[in-house]
Coordinates of C-alpha atoms in Angstrom, one line a residue:
X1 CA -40.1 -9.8 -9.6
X2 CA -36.6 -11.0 -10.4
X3 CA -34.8 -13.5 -8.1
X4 CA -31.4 -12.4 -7.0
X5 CA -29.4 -15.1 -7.4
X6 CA -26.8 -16.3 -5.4
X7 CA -24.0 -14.0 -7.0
X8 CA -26.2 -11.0 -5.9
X9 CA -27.2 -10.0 -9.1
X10 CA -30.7 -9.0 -10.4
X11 CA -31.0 -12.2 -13.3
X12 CA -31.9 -15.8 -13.0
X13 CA -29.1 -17.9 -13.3
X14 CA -30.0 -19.5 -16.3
X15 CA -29.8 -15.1 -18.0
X16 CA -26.0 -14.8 -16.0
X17 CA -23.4 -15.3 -17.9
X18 CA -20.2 -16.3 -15.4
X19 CA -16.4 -16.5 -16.6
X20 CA -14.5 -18.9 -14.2
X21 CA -11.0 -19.1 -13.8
X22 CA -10.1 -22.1 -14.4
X23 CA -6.5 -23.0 -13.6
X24 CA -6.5 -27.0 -13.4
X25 CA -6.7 -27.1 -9.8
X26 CA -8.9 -28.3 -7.3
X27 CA -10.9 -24.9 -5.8
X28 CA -11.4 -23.2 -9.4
X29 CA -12.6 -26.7 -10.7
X30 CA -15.1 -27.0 -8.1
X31 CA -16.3 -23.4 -8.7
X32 CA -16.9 -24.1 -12.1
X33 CA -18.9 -27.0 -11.0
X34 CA -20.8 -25.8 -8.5
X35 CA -21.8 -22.2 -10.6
X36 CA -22.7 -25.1 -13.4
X37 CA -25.1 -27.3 -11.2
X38 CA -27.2 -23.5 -10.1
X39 CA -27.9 -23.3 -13.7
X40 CA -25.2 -20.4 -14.5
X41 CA -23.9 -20.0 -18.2
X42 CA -20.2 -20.8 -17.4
X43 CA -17.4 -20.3 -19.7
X44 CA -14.1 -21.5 -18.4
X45 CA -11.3 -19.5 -19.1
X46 CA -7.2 -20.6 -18.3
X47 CA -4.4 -18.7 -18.9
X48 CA -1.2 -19.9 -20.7
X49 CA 1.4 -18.4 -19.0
X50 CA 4.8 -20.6 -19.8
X51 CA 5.7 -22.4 -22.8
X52 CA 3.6 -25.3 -23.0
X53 CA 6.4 -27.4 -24.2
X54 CA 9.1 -26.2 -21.5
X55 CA 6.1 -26.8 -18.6
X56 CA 4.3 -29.7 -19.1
X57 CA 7.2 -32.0 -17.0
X58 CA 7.3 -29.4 -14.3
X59 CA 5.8 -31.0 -11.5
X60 CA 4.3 -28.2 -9.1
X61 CA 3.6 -25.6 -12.1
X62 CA 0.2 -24.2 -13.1
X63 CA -1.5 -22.2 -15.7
X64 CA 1.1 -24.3 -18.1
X65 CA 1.3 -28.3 -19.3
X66 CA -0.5 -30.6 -17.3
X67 CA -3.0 -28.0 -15.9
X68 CA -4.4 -26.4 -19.1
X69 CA -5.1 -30.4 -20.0
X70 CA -6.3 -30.7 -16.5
X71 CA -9.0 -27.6 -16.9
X72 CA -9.8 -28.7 -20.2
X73 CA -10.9 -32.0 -19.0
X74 CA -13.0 -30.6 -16.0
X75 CA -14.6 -28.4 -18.5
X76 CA -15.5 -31.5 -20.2
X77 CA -16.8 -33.5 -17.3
X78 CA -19.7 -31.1 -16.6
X79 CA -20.2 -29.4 -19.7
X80 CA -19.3 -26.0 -20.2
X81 CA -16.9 -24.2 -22.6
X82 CA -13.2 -23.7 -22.4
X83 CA -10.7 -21.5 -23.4
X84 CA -7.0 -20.9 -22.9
X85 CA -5.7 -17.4 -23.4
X86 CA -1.7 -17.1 -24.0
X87 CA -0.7 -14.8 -21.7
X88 CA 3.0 -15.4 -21.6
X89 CA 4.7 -12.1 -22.5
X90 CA 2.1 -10.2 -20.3
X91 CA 3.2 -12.6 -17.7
X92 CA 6.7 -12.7 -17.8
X93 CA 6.8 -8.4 -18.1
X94 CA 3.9 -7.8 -15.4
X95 CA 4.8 -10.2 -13.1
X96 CA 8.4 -12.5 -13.4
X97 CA 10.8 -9.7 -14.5
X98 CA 10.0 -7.5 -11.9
X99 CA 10.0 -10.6 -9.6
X100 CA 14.0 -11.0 -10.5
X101 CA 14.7 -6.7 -10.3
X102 CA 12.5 -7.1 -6.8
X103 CA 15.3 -10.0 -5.6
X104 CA 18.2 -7.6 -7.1
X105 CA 16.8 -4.9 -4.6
X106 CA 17.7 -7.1 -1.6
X107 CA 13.9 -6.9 -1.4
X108 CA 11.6 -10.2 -0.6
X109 CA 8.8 -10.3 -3.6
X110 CA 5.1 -11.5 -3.7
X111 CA 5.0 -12.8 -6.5
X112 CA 1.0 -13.7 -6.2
X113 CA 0.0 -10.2 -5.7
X114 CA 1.4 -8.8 -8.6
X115 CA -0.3 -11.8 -10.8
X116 CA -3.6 -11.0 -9.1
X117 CA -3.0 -6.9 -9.7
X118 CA -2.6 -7.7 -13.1
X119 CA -3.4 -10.9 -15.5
X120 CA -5.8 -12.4 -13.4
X121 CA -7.4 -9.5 -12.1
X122 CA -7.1 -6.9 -14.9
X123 CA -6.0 -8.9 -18.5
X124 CA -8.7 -11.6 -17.1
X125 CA -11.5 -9.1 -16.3
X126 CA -10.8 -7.3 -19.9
X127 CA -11.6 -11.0 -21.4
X128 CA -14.3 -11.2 -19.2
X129 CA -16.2 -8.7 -20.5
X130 CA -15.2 -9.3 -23.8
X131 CA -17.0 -12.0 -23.5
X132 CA -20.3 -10.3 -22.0
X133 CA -19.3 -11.6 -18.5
X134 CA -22.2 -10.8 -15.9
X135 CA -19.3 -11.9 -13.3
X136 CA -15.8 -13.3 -13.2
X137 CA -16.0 -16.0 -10.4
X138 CA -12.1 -17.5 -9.0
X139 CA -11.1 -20.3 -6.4
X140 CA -9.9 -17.6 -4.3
X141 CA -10.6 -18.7 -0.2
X142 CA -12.2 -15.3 0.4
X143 CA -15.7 -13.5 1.5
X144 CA -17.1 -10.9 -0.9
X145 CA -20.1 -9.1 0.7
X146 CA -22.2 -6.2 -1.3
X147 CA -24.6 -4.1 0.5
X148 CA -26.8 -0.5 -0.1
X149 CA -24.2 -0.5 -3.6
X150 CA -21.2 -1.3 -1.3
X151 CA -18.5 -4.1 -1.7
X152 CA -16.6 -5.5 1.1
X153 CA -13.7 -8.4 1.6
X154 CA -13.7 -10.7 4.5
X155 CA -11.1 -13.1 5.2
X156 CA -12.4 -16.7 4.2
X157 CA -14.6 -18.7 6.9
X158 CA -11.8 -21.5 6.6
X159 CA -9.1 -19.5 8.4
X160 CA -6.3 -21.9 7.0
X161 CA -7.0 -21.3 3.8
X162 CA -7.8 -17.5 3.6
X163 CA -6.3 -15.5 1.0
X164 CA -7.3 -12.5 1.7
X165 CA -3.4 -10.7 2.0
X166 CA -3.0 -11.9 -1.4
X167 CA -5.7 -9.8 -2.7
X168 CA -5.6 -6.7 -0.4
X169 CA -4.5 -5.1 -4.0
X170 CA -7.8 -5.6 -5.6
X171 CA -9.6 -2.5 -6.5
X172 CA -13.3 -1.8 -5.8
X173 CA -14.2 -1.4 -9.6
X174 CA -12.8 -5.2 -10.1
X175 CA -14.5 -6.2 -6.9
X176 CA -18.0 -5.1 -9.0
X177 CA -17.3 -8.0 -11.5
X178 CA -15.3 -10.5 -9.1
X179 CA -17.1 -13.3 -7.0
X180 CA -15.4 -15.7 -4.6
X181 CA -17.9 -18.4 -4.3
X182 CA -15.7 -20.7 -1.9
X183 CA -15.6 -18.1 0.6
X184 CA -18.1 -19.7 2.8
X185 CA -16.4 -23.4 3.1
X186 CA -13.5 -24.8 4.7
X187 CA -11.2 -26.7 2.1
X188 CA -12.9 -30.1 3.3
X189 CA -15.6 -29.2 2.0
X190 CA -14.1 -28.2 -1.3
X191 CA -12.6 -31.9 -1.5
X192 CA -16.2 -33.6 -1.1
X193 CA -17.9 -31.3 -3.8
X194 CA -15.1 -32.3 -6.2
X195 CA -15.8 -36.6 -5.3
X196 CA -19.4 -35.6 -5.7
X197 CA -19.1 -34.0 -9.0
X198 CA -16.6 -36.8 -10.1
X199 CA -14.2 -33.9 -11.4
X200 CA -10.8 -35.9 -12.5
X201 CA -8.8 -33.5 -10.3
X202 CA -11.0 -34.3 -6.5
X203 CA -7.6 -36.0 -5.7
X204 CA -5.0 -33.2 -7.0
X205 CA -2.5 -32.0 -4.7
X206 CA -2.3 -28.3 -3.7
X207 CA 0.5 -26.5 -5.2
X208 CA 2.9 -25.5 -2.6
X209 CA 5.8 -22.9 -4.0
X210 CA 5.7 -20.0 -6.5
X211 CA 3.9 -21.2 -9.4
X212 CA 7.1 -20.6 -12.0
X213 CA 9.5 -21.8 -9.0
X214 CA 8.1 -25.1 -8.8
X215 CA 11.4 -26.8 -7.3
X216 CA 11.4 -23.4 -4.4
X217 CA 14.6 -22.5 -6.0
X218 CA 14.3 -18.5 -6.4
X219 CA 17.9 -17.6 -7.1
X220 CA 17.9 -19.6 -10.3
X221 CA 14.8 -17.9 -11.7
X222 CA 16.5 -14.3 -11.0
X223 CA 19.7 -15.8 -12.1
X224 CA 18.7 -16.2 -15.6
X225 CA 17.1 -13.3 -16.0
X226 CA 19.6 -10.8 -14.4
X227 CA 23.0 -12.8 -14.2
X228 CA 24.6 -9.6 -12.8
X229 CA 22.8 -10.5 -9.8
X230 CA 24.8 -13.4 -8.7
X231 CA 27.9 -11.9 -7.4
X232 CA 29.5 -12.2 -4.1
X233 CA 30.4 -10.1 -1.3
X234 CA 30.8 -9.5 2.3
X235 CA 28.3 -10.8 4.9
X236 CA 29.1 -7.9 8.2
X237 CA 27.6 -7.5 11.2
X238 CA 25.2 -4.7 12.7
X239 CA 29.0 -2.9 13.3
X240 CA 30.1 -3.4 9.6
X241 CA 32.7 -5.7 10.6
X242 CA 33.3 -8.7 8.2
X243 CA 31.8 -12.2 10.0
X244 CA 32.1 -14.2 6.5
X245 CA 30.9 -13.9 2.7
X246 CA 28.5 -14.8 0.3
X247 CA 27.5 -16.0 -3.8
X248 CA 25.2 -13.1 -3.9
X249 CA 22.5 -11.2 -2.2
X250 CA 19.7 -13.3 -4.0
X251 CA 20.6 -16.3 -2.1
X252 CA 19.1 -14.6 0.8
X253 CA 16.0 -13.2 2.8
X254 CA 15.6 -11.1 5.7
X255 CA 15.0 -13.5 8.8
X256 CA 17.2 -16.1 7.3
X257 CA 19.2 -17.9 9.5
X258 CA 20.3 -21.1 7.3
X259 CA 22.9 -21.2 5.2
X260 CA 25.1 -18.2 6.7
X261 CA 28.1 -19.9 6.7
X262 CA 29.1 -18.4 9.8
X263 CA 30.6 -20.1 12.4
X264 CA 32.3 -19.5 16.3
X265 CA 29.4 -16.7 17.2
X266 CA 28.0 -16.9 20.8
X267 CA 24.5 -16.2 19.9
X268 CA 22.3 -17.1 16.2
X269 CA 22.8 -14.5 13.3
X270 CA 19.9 -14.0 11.2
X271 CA 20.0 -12.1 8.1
X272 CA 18.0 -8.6 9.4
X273 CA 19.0 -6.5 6.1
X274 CA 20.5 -6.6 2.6
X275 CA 22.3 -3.7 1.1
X276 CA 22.8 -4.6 -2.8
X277 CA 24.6 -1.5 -3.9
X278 CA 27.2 -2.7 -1.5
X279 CA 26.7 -6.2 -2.4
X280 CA 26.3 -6.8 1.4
X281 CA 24.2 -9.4 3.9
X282 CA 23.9 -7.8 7.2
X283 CA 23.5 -10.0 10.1
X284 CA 22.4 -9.4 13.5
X285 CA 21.0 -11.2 16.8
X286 CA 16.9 -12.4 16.7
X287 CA 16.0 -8.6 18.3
X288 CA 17.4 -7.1 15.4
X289 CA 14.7 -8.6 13.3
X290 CA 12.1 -6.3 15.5
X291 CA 10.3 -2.8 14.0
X292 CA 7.5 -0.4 15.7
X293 CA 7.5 1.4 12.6
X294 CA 6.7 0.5 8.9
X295 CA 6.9 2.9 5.5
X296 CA 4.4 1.8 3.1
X297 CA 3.9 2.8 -0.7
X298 CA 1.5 2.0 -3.3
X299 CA -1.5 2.0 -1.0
X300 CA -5.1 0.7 -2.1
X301 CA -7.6 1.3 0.2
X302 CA -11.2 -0.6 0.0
X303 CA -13.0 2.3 1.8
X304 CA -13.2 5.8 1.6
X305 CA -10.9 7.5 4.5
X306 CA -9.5 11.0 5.2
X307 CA -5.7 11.6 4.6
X308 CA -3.5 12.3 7.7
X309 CA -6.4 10.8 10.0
X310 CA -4.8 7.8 11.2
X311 CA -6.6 4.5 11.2
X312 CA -6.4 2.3 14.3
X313 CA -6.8 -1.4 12.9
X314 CA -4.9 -4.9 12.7
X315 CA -2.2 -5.5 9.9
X316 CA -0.2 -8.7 9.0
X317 CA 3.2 -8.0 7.8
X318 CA 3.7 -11.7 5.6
X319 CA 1.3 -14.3 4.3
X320 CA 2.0 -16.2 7.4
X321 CA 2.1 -13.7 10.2
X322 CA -0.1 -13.3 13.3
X323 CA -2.7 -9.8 13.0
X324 CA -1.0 -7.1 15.3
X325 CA -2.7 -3.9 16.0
X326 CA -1.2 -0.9 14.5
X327 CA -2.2 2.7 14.0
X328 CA -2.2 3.3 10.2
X329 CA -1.7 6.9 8.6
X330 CA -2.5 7.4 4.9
X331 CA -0.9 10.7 3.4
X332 CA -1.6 12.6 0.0
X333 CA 0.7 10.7 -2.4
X334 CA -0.6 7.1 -2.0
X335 CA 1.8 6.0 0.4
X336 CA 1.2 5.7 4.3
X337 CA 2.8 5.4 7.9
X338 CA 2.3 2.5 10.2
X339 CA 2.6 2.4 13.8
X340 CA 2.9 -0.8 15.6
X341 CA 1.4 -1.8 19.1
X342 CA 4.6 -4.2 19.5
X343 CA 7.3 -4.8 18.2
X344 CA 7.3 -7.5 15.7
X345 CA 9.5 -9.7 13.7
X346 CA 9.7 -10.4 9.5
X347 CA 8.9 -6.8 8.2
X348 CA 11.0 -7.4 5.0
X349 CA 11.1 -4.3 2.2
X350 CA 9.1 -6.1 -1.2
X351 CA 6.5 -7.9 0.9
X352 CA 3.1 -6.2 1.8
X353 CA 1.6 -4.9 5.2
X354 CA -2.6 -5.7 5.0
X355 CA -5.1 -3.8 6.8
X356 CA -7.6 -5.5 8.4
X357 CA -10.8 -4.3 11.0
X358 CA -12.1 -7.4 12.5
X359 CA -12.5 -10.1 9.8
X360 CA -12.9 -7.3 7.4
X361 CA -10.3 -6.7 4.2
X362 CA -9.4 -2.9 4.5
X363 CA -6.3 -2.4 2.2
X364 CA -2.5 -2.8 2.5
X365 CA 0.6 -1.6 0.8
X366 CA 4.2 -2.2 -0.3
X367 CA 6.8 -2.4 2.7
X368 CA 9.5 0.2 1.5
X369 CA 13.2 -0.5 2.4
X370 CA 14.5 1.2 5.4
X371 CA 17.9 2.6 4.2

């Protein structure tokens, strides 16, 4: 009888072929390592997705410069093949042009999703089994689980690392190839297996913004690739009075409360909408910020369910924001209605609302702009 081995499938290790990942950081090094020392066949795969020349200064980039030399030399250290792949175009049409049209909105993108929905978790796969992949393994901080033919998401067992609402868009055919090996460890952990291995990244930094944003600076990204989008305008109350004005719509996000400009009010203004056909930044008082109510499109659910039955569950509304419980009503066209248990603050049109059941992954969707 054949072992299963410890990506749950029915070969030895030494008869599995694994792509990895690879993007010249810490977590998808150590994956690579760690798949290695079982005895898997690992390829390493990274994915070129700036000019090489334009990136390799950019401190904070990745898939670009520094990093592909950084994956390379991992690859090196324990042995296994390495590739890069130039996905640039796909890159800049799948994920940084709409990006820029998302800003132009007044909408607040995730960026991250879009990259997983597409090159990582659809160009990638392709290569993958090009390649005669058993699996395609990432650094991803999240807990796949398959059982009786079914594959569930958890969130990751190191809570401060979980990535699970960057993934909620993954589909259950990708999640037969995907594995998340560092699901199980807390990022500690992580750190020691890359001393251990002697990788020449153990003491990289973890990248911080928007991996072709390295400096955090947004506006300048949308800037050059939709200069129509930097124009000014008013900045009006919840009354449409005029309190002040603006350099353009890009230059803000809903919840903002920096950088308004706006001075003898009684009370903080935060930014609680964005109307770009106007070309106006809509301020209002902290309970402004508050729904009960959330419009979703472009659904994907990771189980089967009935539409119009609604779904009682927990959802998180950003990366960052606390689970609240909600009641969650999918309809016929891929879209669905959320109900909130309280009212809650930073539901921003362009980011995603995730569905969760206990630590369980269930779905999420695309917060639609409340005009």
């Amino acid at each position: 009888m054949v072992t299963i081995n410890s990506l749950g499938l029915n070969k030895a290790p030494s008869d599995t072929r694994v792509v990895v990942a690879m993007s010249g950081g810490v977590d998808s090094s150590v994956t690579a390592a760690l798949l290695h020392e079982e005895g898997y066949e690992v390829i390493g795969i990274t994915m070129q997705l700036y000019d090489h020349g334009a990136a390799i200064s950019r401190k904070g980039a990745c898939c670009a410069g520094q990093d592909i030399a950084d994956a390379g030399a991992v690859a090196a250290a324990i042995g296994i093949p390495h590739y890069v792949l130039n996905y640039e175009k796909k890159f800049e049409s799948d994920v940084i042009k709409p990006f820029a049209d998302s800003y132009i909105r007044g909408e607040t993108p995730i960026p991250c999703v879009l990259c997983n929905q597409t090159v990582k978790f659809r160009d990638l796969l392709d290569a993958a089994q090009d390649l005669g992949a058993d699996a395609l393994a990432t650094g991803h901080y999240i807990r796949r689980s398959e059982e009786l033919g079914e594959v569930n998401l958890y969130r990751a067992y190191d809570d401060t690392k979980d990535q699970s609402y960057f993934l909620f868009a993954t589909t259950r055919e990708q999640l037969r190839l995907l594995r998340f090996p560092l699901g199980d460890l807390k990022k500690e952990e992580t750190r020691d297996f890359a001393d251990r291995f002697k990788l020449p990244v153990a003491q990289k930094p973890d990248s911080q913004d928007i991996c072709f944003v390295p400096n955090g600076r947004y506006a300048d990204v949308v800037k050059k690739l939709r200069p129509e989008a930097d124009e000014p305008g008013e900045i009006v109350d919840l009354e449409g009075t005029k309190v002040g004005d603006h350099d353009g719509i890009i230059n803000f996000t809903i919840g903002q409360r920096r950088g308004l400009k706006i001075g003898g009010t009684e009370n903080p203004l935060y930014v609680v909408k964005l109307d770009p056909q106007k070309r106006r930044v809509i301020v209002g008082p902290s309970d402004a910020l508050e729904s009960r109510t959330i419009e979703l499109r472009d659904v994907n659910w990771l189980f089967d369910f009935q539409t119009s039955v609604p779904i009682e569950c927990e959802v998180k509304v950003r990366s960052s924001s606390q689970l609240v419980g909600a009641r969650v009503t999918p309809k016929s066209d891929n879209s669905a209605f959320v109900n909130l248990s309280k009212a809650t603050k930073g539901v921003a049109p362009g980011q995603a609302c995730v569905f969760y059941s206990g630590e369980r992954l269930l779905g999420g969707g695309w917060i639609l702009r409340d005009d």
